[in-house]
């Protein structure tokens, strides 16, 4: 069985051109990352800010090309730097961004935002586009009356639902979620995560879930990859990684997660009193 | 769903009318802008209905009534409300017909420079690299000359006349639009919704003109109104120097130029066209200021 997404030692360098007072230098954002995701599964990519998570996300979404390495989607090799991109490939991967306030065009109505991918990639007539947009709108928990509104009339959680709906309009196999809930408050986070889980079952979606929030990752992921300075320091199934972290960075990361259960609070108080 | 109630408290009515009402609310807070708007509308009506409103033909010479003062002065006649000029043409009629030329100049110059400026600016801001460098250095060259001087040179090359004057002025104004558009496009281009449209498969043209450009319009609208008034002023200046509209066209700047020698003997032939230019430019500037305030979301006090 082929993997929906497979990466073989992806490398991405950014060249910063030198100026009069500075030498040119190269930033290695990704230093050879390999992984594979099967259909219907979720791979969570965890790491601190600036560790290359989002760079990886942009490469998987075919926005930026990788400097070296191979990217296979549905068993087919993709190289946008050399061959460009067919609309068929484009339709297989979609993305949901972190900031729901910047990812929707403020001058477009919701209906137009949802229909735009269909207008660009398919020859579906206007009536059917409308129907499909309506159906998707209801699938993500919004109502028909929202169809003619503008993005600024929605709350953050609703906007993220719209962004998810837009990503699903082309029936992609793979959805890259770039910290989709980190800009939302906790109750809305739970709603959106549940929505994502439901949609995954319904459409047999494969998720690449980029996050820094371990509790969210523990909830949604099948596999976990921990990144540190452009390298994958830990990669395995969720239970393996959470129960038996190997790398020291992963251990630090888990230790840094705030705990609120009674035992750990008591232990902390005991330590504090002892000191 | 609990989120519905949390939706934006400002306005949930999506219709264009509601947005227009909101715009008018902010616009009408600026009294100068409202006055400017109404004066401008008055000018438009005047220009459209010139043949109905004007008491005389603007080019007919009344040989028995040369250099008559306005009606309230000694020797003035009610027949010629604002007096006559040196060859006996009715000043009021000429001023009314002059509105047509001034507004025409404003509209054509603004449209020309706006459309070409937007095109170049979007291309420069979107593609960056050498395209950007070439376009922006060309604009810098145009900007390096004083605007009226460059317009004068261009008209001297193209030949005097209102059409050539308009082309010259449009060319001189264009760099401002290019710069403004480029800056706006560069900030909008990195926003997530543009990347999202790209992921959805949008091509360059669609990204440039459907996705990015509508979000850059607010500063452009304001610059357009402001350049509207500068265009009228520059056209009048060119007319005054004999490079714009040619006599007997009743263009305000040309009227001023013709009246130069009577500045001490007959104040009305100089003052009235000057006053007309002043009021028109003032009204449009006020209008532009008001538009800027009303369209800038940062200035919205809600």
Coordinates of C-alpha atoms in Angstrom, one line a residue:
Chain A
X1 CA 0.0 0.0 0.0
X2 CA 1.3 3.4 -0.9
X3 CA 1.4 6.2 1.6
X4 CA -0.7 9.3 0.9
X5 CA 2.2 11.4 1.8
X6 CA 5.8 10.5 1.9
X7 CA 8.8 12.7 2.5
X8 CA 12.4 11.5 1.9
X9 CA 15.1 13.6 3.5
X10 CA 13.5 17.0 2.7
X11 CA 16.0 19.9 2.9
X12 CA 15.1 23.6 2.7
X13 CA 17.7 26.3 2.8
X14 CA 17.0 30.0 2.8
X15 CA 19.7 32.2 1.3
X16 CA 20.0 35.6 2.8
X17 CA 21.8 37.8 0.3
X18 CA 24.6 39.8 1.7
X19 CA 24.7 43.6 1.7
X20 CA 27.5 46.1 2.1
X21 CA 27.9 45.4 5.8
X22 CA 26.9 41.8 6.0
X23 CA 28.0 38.6 4.5
X24 CA 25.6 36.4 2.6
X25 CA 24.6 33.4 4.7
X26 CA 22.4 30.4 4.5
X27 CA 19.8 29.4 7.0
X28 CA 19.1 25.7 7.1
X29 CA 15.4 25.6 7.9
X30 CA 15.0 21.9 7.3
X31 CA 17.9 19.4 7.5
X32 CA 16.7 16.3 5.9
X33 CA 13.3 15.3 7.3
X34 CA 11.7 12.0 6.4
X35 CA 8.2 10.6 7.3
X36 CA 5.2 8.9 5.8
X37 CA 1.5 9.2 6.5
X38 CA -1.2 6.6 5.6
X39 CA -4.7 7.4 4.4
X40 CA -7.1 8.5 7.2
X41 CA -4.3 9.0 9.7
X42 CA -3.0 12.1 11.4
X43 CA 0.6 13.0 11.7
X44 CA 1.3 15.7 14.3
X45 CA 4.4 17.8 13.9
X46 CA 5.4 19.4 17.2
X47 CA 8.2 21.8 18.0
X48 CA 9.0 25.2 19.3
X49 CA 8.8 28.4 17.2
X50 CA 11.2 28.6 14.4
X51 CA 12.0 24.9 14.3
X52 CA 10.9 24.5 10.7
X53 CA 7.3 23.3 11.3
X54 CA 5.7 25.9 9.1
X55 CA 8.4 25.6 6.4
X56 CA 7.7 21.9 6.2
X57 CA 4.0 22.7 6.0
X58 CA 4.5 25.0 3.1
X59 CA 6.6 22.4 1.3
X60 CA 3.9 19.7 1.8
X61 CA 1.2 22.1 0.6
X62 CA 3.3 22.7 -2.6
X63 CA 3.6 26.5 -1.9
X64 CA 7.4 26.5 -1.7
X65 CA 9.7 24.0 -3.3
X66 CA 12.2 21.9 -1.2
X67 CA 15.9 22.5 -1.8
X68 CA 16.6 18.8 -1.9
X69 CA 14.9 15.6 -1.1
X70 CA 11.8 13.9 -2.5
X71 CA 8.1 14.5 -1.8
X72 CA 5.6 11.9 -2.8
X73 CA 1.9 12.5 -2.8
X74 CA -0.3 9.5 -3.4
X75 CA 2.8 7.6 -4.5
X76 CA 3.7 10.2 -7.2
X77 CA 6.8 12.3 -7.0
X78 CA 6.1 16.0 -7.0
X79 CA 8.7 18.6 -7.8
X80 CA 7.2 22.1 -8.2
X81 CA 10.5 23.8 -8.8
X82 CA 11.2 21.8 -11.9
X83 CA 7.9 20.7 -13.4
X84 CA 5.4 23.2 -12.1
X85 CA 2.1 21.9 -10.8
X86 CA -1.0 20.4 -12.4
X87 CA -4.4 21.4 -11.1
X88 CA -4.9 17.7 -10.4
X89 CA -2.0 17.7 -7.9
X90 CA -3.2 21.0 -6.5
X91 CA -6.5 19.5 -5.6
X92 CA -5.0 16.7 -3.5
X93 CA -3.4 19.0 -0.9
X94 CA -5.0 21.9 0.9
X95 CA -4.1 24.0 3.9
X96 CA -5.8 25.6 6.9
X97 CA -3.8 28.5 8.4
X98 CA -3.2 29.5 11.9
X99 CA -4.6 33.0 11.9
X100 CA -8.3 32.9 11.0
X101 CA -8.4 36.7 10.7
X102 CA -5.8 36.9 7.9
X103 CA -6.7 33.8 5.9
X104 CA -10.1 35.0 4.5
X105 CA -10.2 37.7 1.9
X106 CA -12.0 40.6 3.6
X107 CA -13.6 41.7 0.3
X108 CA -15.1 38.4 -0.6
X109 CA -18.4 37.0 0.6
X110 CA -18.3 33.6 2.3
X111 CA -20.1 32.0 -0.7
X112 CA -17.5 33.4 -3.1
X113 CA -14.7 32.3 -0.9
X114 CA -16.0 28.7 -0.9
X115 CA -16.8 28.7 -4.6
X116 CA -13.5 30.2 -5.7
X117 CA -11.5 26.9 -5.7
X118 CA -14.3 25.3 -7.9
X119 CA -14.2 28.3 -10.3
X120 CA -10.5 28.0 -10.7
X121 CA -10.1 24.3 -10.9
X122 CA -13.3 22.9 -12.3
X123 CA -16.0 23.6 -14.9
X124 CA -18.8 23.1 -12.5
X125 CA -21.8 25.4 -13.4
X126 CA -22.7 28.3 -11.1
X127 CA -25.8 26.6 -9.7
X128 CA -24.0 23.5 -8.7
X129 CA -21.1 25.5 -7.2
X130 CA -23.6 27.2 -5.0
X131 CA -25.2 24.0 -3.9
X132 CA -21.8 22.4 -3.1
X133 CA -20.8 25.5 -1.2
X134 CA -24.0 25.4 0.8
X135 CA -23.6 21.7 1.6
X136 CA -20.0 22.3 2.8
X137 CA -21.1 25.3 4.9
X138 CA -23.6 23.1 6.7
X139 CA -21.0 20.3 7.1
X140 CA -18.7 22.6 9.1
X141 CA -21.5 23.7 11.3
X142 CA -22.5 27.0 9.8
X143 CA -25.9 28.0 8.4
X144 CA -27.3 29.0 5.0
X145 CA -27.8 32.5 6.1
X146 CA -24.0 32.9 6.5
X147 CA -23.6 32.4 2.7
X148 CA -23.9 36.1 1.8
X149 CA -21.9 37.6 4.7
X150 CA -18.4 39.0 4.8
X151 CA -15.6 37.5 6.9
X152 CA -15.5 40.4 9.4
X153 CA -18.9 39.5 10.6
X154 CA -17.7 36.2 12.1
X155 CA -15.9 35.2 15.2
X156 CA -12.5 33.5 15.1
X157 CA -14.0 30.0 15.5
X158 CA -16.5 30.5 12.8
X159 CA -13.8 31.9 10.5
X160 CA -11.7 28.8 11.1
X161 CA -14.7 26.7 10.1
X162 CA -15.0 28.7 6.9
X163 CA -11.3 28.2 6.2
X164 CA -11.7 24.4 6.8
X165 CA -14.7 24.4 4.4
X166 CA -12.8 26.2 1.8
X167 CA -9.9 23.7 2.0
X168 CA -12.4 20.8 1.6
X169 CA -14.2 22.2 -1.4
X170 CA -11.9 20.4 -3.8
X171 CA -12.2 17.1 -2.0
X172 CA -8.5 16.9 -1.1
X173 CA -6.9 13.7 0.2
X174 CA -4.4 15.5 2.4
X175 CA -5.1 18.5 4.6
X176 CA -2.2 20.4 6.2
X177 CA -3.4 22.1 9.4
X178 CA -0.9 24.8 10.4
X179 CA -1.7 25.4 14.1
X180 CA -5.4 25.6 13.2
X181 CA -6.6 26.1 16.8
X182 CA -3.8 28.0 18.5
X183 CA -5.5 31.3 17.8
X184 CA -8.8 30.2 19.4
X185 CA -10.0 30.1 22.9
X186 CA -10.3 26.7 24.7
X187 CA -14.0 25.9 24.2
X188 CA -13.9 26.8 20.6
X189 CA -10.7 24.8 20.2
X190 CA -12.5 21.7 21.3
X191 CA -15.4 22.4 18.9
X192 CA -13.0 22.8 15.9
X193 CA -11.0 19.7 16.9
X194 CA -14.2 17.7 17.1
X195 CA -15.2 19.0 13.7
X196 CA -11.9 18.0 12.3
X197 CA -12.2 14.5 13.7
X198 CA -15.7 14.2 12.2
X199 CA -14.6 15.4 8.8
X200 CA -11.7 13.0 8.8
X201 CA -14.0 10.1 9.3
X202 CA -16.5 11.3 6.7
X203 CA -14.0 12.2 3.9
X204 CA -11.2 9.7 4.7
X205 CA -8.9 12.7 5.1
X206 CA -5.3 12.5 5.9
X207 CA -4.1 15.2 8.3
X208 CA -0.7 16.7 8.8
X209 CA -1.3 18.6 12.0
X210 CA 1.3 21.2 12.9
X211 CA 1.1 22.4 16.5
X212 CA 3.0 23.3 19.6
X213 CA 0.2 22.4 21.9
X214 CA 0.9 18.9 23.3
X215 CA -2.6 18.4 24.8
X216 CA -4.1 19.0 21.4
X217 CA -1.6 16.7 19.8
X218 CA -2.3 13.9 22.3
X219 CA -6.0 14.2 21.4
X220 CA -5.9 14.1 17.7
X221 CA -2.7 12.5 16.5
X222 CA -1.9 8.9 15.4
X223 CA 1.8 9.5 14.8
X224 CA 3.9 12.3 16.3
X225 CA 7.1 13.9 14.9
X226 CA 9.0 16.2 17.2
X227 CA 11.2 18.8 15.4
X228 CA 14.1 20.7 16.8
X229 CA 16.2 23.1 14.8
X230 CA 15.1 21.7 11.5
X231 CA 15.6 18.1 12.4
X232 CA 13.2 15.4 13.3
X233 CA 14.5 14.3 16.7
X234 CA 11.7 11.9 17.5
X235 CA 9.2 10.1 15.2
X236 CA 6.9 7.4 16.2
X237 CA 3.3 6.5 17.1
X238 CA 1.6 8.7 19.6
X239 CA 1.8 6.3 22.5
X240 CA 5.4 5.5 21.9
X241 CA 6.4 9.1 21.9
X242 CA 4.3 10.2 24.8
X243 CA 5.1 7.2 27.1
X244 CA 8.7 6.8 26.2
X245 CA 10.4 9.9 24.8
X246 CA 14.0 9.2 23.7
X247 CA 15.5 12.5 22.8
X248 CA 16.3 15.0 25.6
X249 CA 14.5 17.8 23.8
X250 CA 11.3 15.8 23.8
X251 CA 11.6 15.1 27.5
X252 CA 12.1 18.8 28.2
X253 CA 9.1 19.6 26.0
X254 CA 6.9 17.1 27.9
X255 CA 8.1 18.4 31.2
X256 CA 7.3 21.9 30.2
X257 CA 3.6 21.1 29.8
X258 CA 1.6 22.5 32.6
X259 CA -0.1 19.8 34.7
X260 CA -3.3 20.4 36.6
X261 CA -4.1 17.0 38.2
X262 CA -4.2 16.8 42.0
X263 CA -1.2 14.5 42.3
X264 CA 1.1 16.8 40.4
X265 CA -0.1 19.9 42.3
X266 CA 0.5 18.1 45.6
X267 CA 4.0 17.1 44.5
X268 CA 4.7 20.6 43.4
X269 CA 3.6 22.0 46.7
X270 CA 5.7 19.5 48.6
X271 CA 8.7 20.5 46.6
X272 CA 8.0 24.1 47.2
X273 CA 7.6 23.6 51.0
X274 CA 10.8 21.5 51.1
X275 CA 12.8 24.2 49.5
Chain B
X1 CA -24.4 27.0 18.3
X2 CA -23.0 29.3 20.8
X3 CA -20.7 31.1 18.5
X4 CA -23.4 32.8 16.6
X5 CA -24.1 35.3 19.3
X6 CA -20.5 36.2 19.5
X7 CA -20.5 37.5 15.9
X8 CA -19.4 41.0 15.1
X9 CA -21.4 43.6 17.1
X10 CA -20.9 46.4 14.6
X11 CA -23.0 45.3 11.7
X12 CA -24.3 42.0 10.7
X13 CA -26.3 43.2 7.7
X14 CA -24.3 42.2 4.6
X15 CA -26.2 44.4 2.1
X16 CA -24.4 47.1 0.2
X17 CA -26.9 49.6 1.6
X18 CA -25.9 49.0 5.1
X19 CA -22.2 49.5 4.2
X20 CA -23.1 52.7 2.4
X21 CA -25.0 53.9 5.4
X22 CA -22.0 53.2 7.6
X23 CA -19.7 55.0 5.2
X24 CA -22.1 58.0 5.1
X25 CA -22.1 58.1 8.9
X26 CA -18.4 58.5 9.1
X27 CA -18.2 60.8 6.0
X28 CA -20.9 63.1 7.3
X29 CA -19.1 63.7 10.6
X30 CA -16.6 65.8 8.5
X31 CA -18.6 68.9 7.7
X32 CA -16.1 70.3 5.3
X33 CA -16.2 67.1 3.3
X34 CA -20.0 67.3 3.0
X35 CA -19.8 70.9 1.8
X36 CA -17.2 69.9 -0.7
X37 CA -19.3 67.0 -1.9
X38 CA -22.3 69.2 -2.4
X39 CA -20.3 71.9 -4.2
X40 CA -18.8 69.2 -6.4
X41 CA -22.2 67.8 -7.3
X42 CA -23.4 71.4 -8.0
X43 CA -20.5 71.7 -10.4
X44 CA -21.3 68.5 -12.1
X45 CA -25.0 69.5 -12.6
X46 CA -23.8 72.9 -13.9
X47 CA -21.4 71.3 -16.4
X48 CA -24.1 68.9 -17.6
X49 CA -26.8 71.6 -18.0
X50 CA -24.4 74.4 -19.3
X51 CA -26.5 75.2 -22.4
X52 CA -29.7 75.5 -20.3
X53 CA -28.2 77.5 -17.5
X54 CA -25.8 79.9 -19.4
X55 CA -27.5 83.1 -20.4
X56 CA -25.4 83.5 -23.6
X57 CA -23.3 81.6 -26.0
X58 CA -19.7 81.6 -24.5
X59 CA -18.1 82.5 -27.7
X60 CA -20.5 85.2 -29.0
X61 CA -19.0 88.7 -28.8
X62 CA -21.2 91.7 -27.9
X63 CA -19.3 94.5 -29.6
X64 CA -21.4 97.2 -27.8
X65 CA -20.6 95.7 -24.4
X66 CA -16.8 95.4 -24.0
X67 CA -15.3 95.1 -20.5
X68 CA -18.6 95.7 -18.7
X69 CA -18.3 95.3 -14.9
X70 CA -20.6 93.0 -12.9
X71 CA -24.2 94.2 -12.6
X72 CA -23.8 95.6 -9.0
X73 CA -21.1 98.0 -10.1
X74 CA -21.4 101.4 -11.7
X75 CA -22.1 100.8 -15.4
X76 CA -23.0 97.1 -15.1
X77 CA -26.0 95.6 -16.9
X78 CA -28.4 93.0 -15.6
X79 CA -28.0 91.3 -19.0
X80 CA -24.4 90.4 -18.2
X81 CA -24.5 89.4 -14.5
X82 CA -20.8 89.0 -14.0
X83 CA -19.7 91.5 -16.7
X84 CA -18.0 90.9 -20.0
X85 CA -14.4 90.4 -21.1
X86 CA -12.2 92.4 -23.4
X87 CA -13.9 91.2 -26.6
X88 CA -17.4 91.5 -25.2
X89 CA -18.1 87.8 -24.2
X90 CA -20.4 87.2 -21.2
X91 CA -18.2 86.1 -18.2
X92 CA -20.9 84.1 -16.5
X93 CA -21.6 82.0 -19.5
X94 CA -17.9 81.4 -20.1
X95 CA -17.4 80.4 -16.5
X96 CA -20.3 78.0 -16.7
X97 CA -19.0 76.4 -19.8
X98 CA -15.5 76.4 -18.3
X99 CA -16.8 74.0 -15.7
X100 CA -17.2 71.4 -18.4
X101 CA -13.6 71.6 -19.4
X102 CA -12.2 71.6 -15.9
X103 CA -14.3 68.6 -14.9
X104 CA -13.4 66.9 -18.2
X105 CA -9.7 67.4 -17.6
X106 CA -10.0 66.1 -14.0
X107 CA -11.9 63.0 -15.1
X108 CA -9.7 62.1 -18.0
X109 CA -6.4 62.8 -16.3
X110 CA -7.4 60.9 -13.2
X111 CA -8.7 57.9 -15.2
X112 CA -5.6 57.8 -17.3
X113 CA -3.1 58.1 -14.5
X114 CA -5.1 55.8 -12.2
X115 CA -5.5 53.0 -14.6
X116 CA -1.9 53.0 -15.9
X117 CA -0.5 53.6 -12.4
X118 CA -2.5 50.7 -11.0
X119 CA -1.4 48.4 -13.7
X120 CA 2.3 49.2 -13.4
X121 CA 2.1 49.3 -9.6
X122 CA 0.5 45.9 -9.3
X123 CA 3.0 44.4 -11.6
X124 CA 5.9 45.9 -9.8
X125 CA 4.6 45.0 -6.3
X126 CA 3.6 41.5 -7.3
X127 CA 6.6 40.3 -9.3
X128 CA 9.3 42.3 -7.5
X129 CA 12.8 41.6 -8.8
X130 CA 14.1 43.3 -11.9
X131 CA 10.6 44.1 -13.2
X132 CA 10.1 46.1 -10.0
X133 CA 13.5 47.8 -10.3
X134 CA 12.9 48.9 -13.9
X135 CA 9.4 50.3 -13.3
X136 CA 10.3 52.1 -10.1
X137 CA 13.5 53.7 -11.5
X138 CA 11.4 55.0 -14.4
X139 CA 8.9 56.4 -12.0
X140 CA 11.8 58.0 -10.0
X141 CA 13.0 59.7 -13.1
X142 CA 9.6 61.2 -13.7
X143 CA 9.3 62.2 -10.1
X144 CA 12.7 63.9 -10.2
X145 CA 11.4 66.7 -12.4
X146 CA 9.1 69.4 -11.0
X147 CA 5.7 68.3 -12.2
X148 CA 4.7 71.5 -14.0
X149 CA 8.0 71.8 -15.8
X150 CA 7.8 68.2 -17.1
X151 CA 4.2 68.8 -18.2
X152 CA 5.4 71.9 -20.0
X153 CA 8.2 70.1 -21.8
X154 CA 5.8 67.3 -22.8
X155 CA 3.3 69.7 -24.2
X156 CA 6.0 71.5 -26.0
X157 CA 7.0 68.2 -27.6
X158 CA 3.4 67.0 -28.3
X159 CA 2.1 70.4 -29.4
X160 CA -0.2 72.7 -27.4
X161 CA -3.9 71.8 -27.0
X162 CA -6.2 70.5 -24.3
X163 CA -5.8 66.8 -25.2
X164 CA -2.0 66.9 -25.2
X165 CA -2.0 68.9 -21.9
X166 CA -4.2 66.1 -20.4
X167 CA -1.9 63.4 -21.6
X168 CA 1.1 65.3 -20.2
X169 CA -0.5 65.9 -16.8
X170 CA -1.6 62.2 -16.6
X171 CA 2.0 61.1 -17.2
X172 CA 3.3 63.4 -14.6
X173 CA 0.8 62.2 -12.0
X174 CA 1.2 58.5 -12.8
X175 CA 4.2 57.8 -10.5
X176 CA 2.2 58.6 -7.4
X177 CA -0.3 56.0 -8.2
X178 CA 2.4 53.5 -9.1
X179 CA 4.1 53.9 -5.8
X180 CA 0.9 53.8 -3.7
X181 CA -0.3 50.7 -5.5
X182 CA 3.1 48.9 -5.2
X183 CA 3.3 49.6 -1.5
X184 CA -0.2 48.3 -0.9
X185 CA 0.3 45.3 -3.0
X186 CA 3.5 44.4 -1.2
X187 CA 1.9 44.4 2.2
X188 CA -1.2 42.5 1.0
X189 CA 0.7 39.9 -0.9
X190 CA 2.2 38.2 2.1
X191 CA -1.2 37.9 3.8
X192 CA -2.6 34.4 4.4
X193 CA -5.6 34.8 2.2
X194 CA -3.4 35.4 -0.8
X195 CA -1.5 32.2 -0.1
X196 CA -4.8 30.4 0.4
X197 CA -6.0 31.6 -3.0
X198 CA -2.6 30.4 -4.5
X199 CA -3.1 27.0 -2.9
X200 CA -6.6 26.9 -4.4
X201 CA -4.9 27.2 -7.7
X202 CA -5.3 30.9 -8.6
X203 CA -3.0 32.1 -11.4
X204 CA -1.0 35.3 -11.4
X205 CA -3.7 37.5 -13.1
X206 CA -6.4 36.3 -10.7
X207 CA -4.2 36.9 -7.7
X208 CA -3.1 40.3 -8.8
X209 CA -6.5 41.8 -9.9
X210 CA -9.2 39.8 -8.2
X211 CA -7.6 38.9 -4.9
X212 CA -5.1 41.6 -4.0
X213 CA -6.2 44.7 -5.9
X214 CA -9.6 45.2 -4.3
X215 CA -7.9 45.2 -0.9
X216 CA -5.6 48.1 -2.0
X217 CA -8.3 50.5 -3.2
X218 CA -8.9 52.8 -0.2
X219 CA -5.6 54.9 -0.5
X220 CA -6.0 54.9 -4.3
X221 CA -9.5 56.4 -4.1
X222 CA -8.2 59.2 -1.9
X223 CA -5.2 59.8 -4.1
X224 CA -7.5 59.9 -7.1
X225 CA -9.7 62.7 -5.7
X226 CA -6.7 64.7 -4.7
X227 CA -5.1 64.4 -8.1
X228 CA -8.4 65.3 -9.6
X229 CA -8.0 68.8 -8.2
X230 CA -4.3 69.0 -9.0
X231 CA -5.1 68.1 -12.6
X232 CA -7.5 71.0 -12.8
X233 CA -5.0 73.3 -11.3
X234 CA -2.2 72.1 -13.6
X235 CA -4.4 72.3 -16.7
X236 CA -5.3 75.9 -15.7
X237 CA -1.6 76.6 -15.3
X238 CA -0.8 75.2 -18.7
X239 CA -3.7 77.1 -20.1
X240 CA -2.4 80.3 -18.5
X241 CA 1.0 79.7 -20.1
X242 CA -0.6 79.2 -23.5
X243 CA 0.2 75.5 -23.6
X244 CA -3.2 74.1 -22.7
X245 CA -6.6 74.9 -24.2
X246 CA -6.4 77.4 -27.0
X247 CA -8.6 80.5 -27.3
X248 CA -11.6 80.9 -27.7
X249 CA -12.1 77.8 -25.6
X250 CA -13.7 79.0 -22.3
X251 CA -11.2 77.1 -20.1
X252 CA -10.5 78.9 -16.8
X253 CA -6.8 78.9 -17.0
X254 CA -6.9 80.2 -20.6
X255 CA -9.4 82.9 -19.5
X256 CA -7.0 84.0 -16.9
X257 CA -4.2 84.3 -19.4
X258 CA -6.3 86.3 -21.9
X259 CA -7.3 88.7 -19.1
X260 CA -3.7 89.3 -17.9
X261 CA -3.4 92.8 -19.4
X262 CA -6.6 94.1 -17.8
X263 CA -5.6 93.1 -14.3
X264 CA -5.7 96.8 -13.1
X265 CA -8.5 98.1 -15.3
X266 CA -11.1 95.3 -14.9
X267 CA -10.7 93.2 -11.8
X268 CA -13.5 90.8 -12.7
X269 CA -11.9 89.3 -15.8
X270 CA -9.0 88.0 -13.7
X271 CA -10.6 87.5 -10.3
X272 CA -13.6 85.4 -11.4
X273 CA -11.9 82.6 -13.2
X274 CA -9.3 82.5 -10.5
X275 CA -12.1 82.3 -7.9
X276 CA -13.8 79.5 -9.8
X277 CA -10.5 77.5 -9.9
X278 CA -9.9 78.1 -6.2
X279 CA -13.4 77.0 -5.1
X280 CA -13.4 73.9 -7.3
X281 CA -10.0 72.8 -6.1
X282 CA -10.9 73.5 -2.5
X283 CA -14.1 71.6 -2.7
X284 CA -12.5 68.5 -4.2
X285 CA -9.6 68.6 -1.7
X286 CA -12.1 68.7 1.2
X287 CA -14.0 65.8 -0.4
X288 CA -10.8 63.8 -0.7
X289 CA -9.9 64.5 2.9
X290 CA -13.3 63.3 4.0
X291 CA -13.0 60.2 1.9
X292 CA -9.7 59.4 3.4
X293 CA -11.1 59.7 6.9
X294 CA -14.2 57.7 6.2
X295 CA -12.4 54.9 4.4
X296 CA -9.5 54.5 6.8
X297 CA -10.6 51.8 9.3
X298 CA -8.0 53.0 11.8
X299 CA -9.7 56.3 12.2
X300 CA -13.1 54.8 12.8
X301 CA -14.3 55.7 16.3
X302 CA -16.9 53.2 17.0

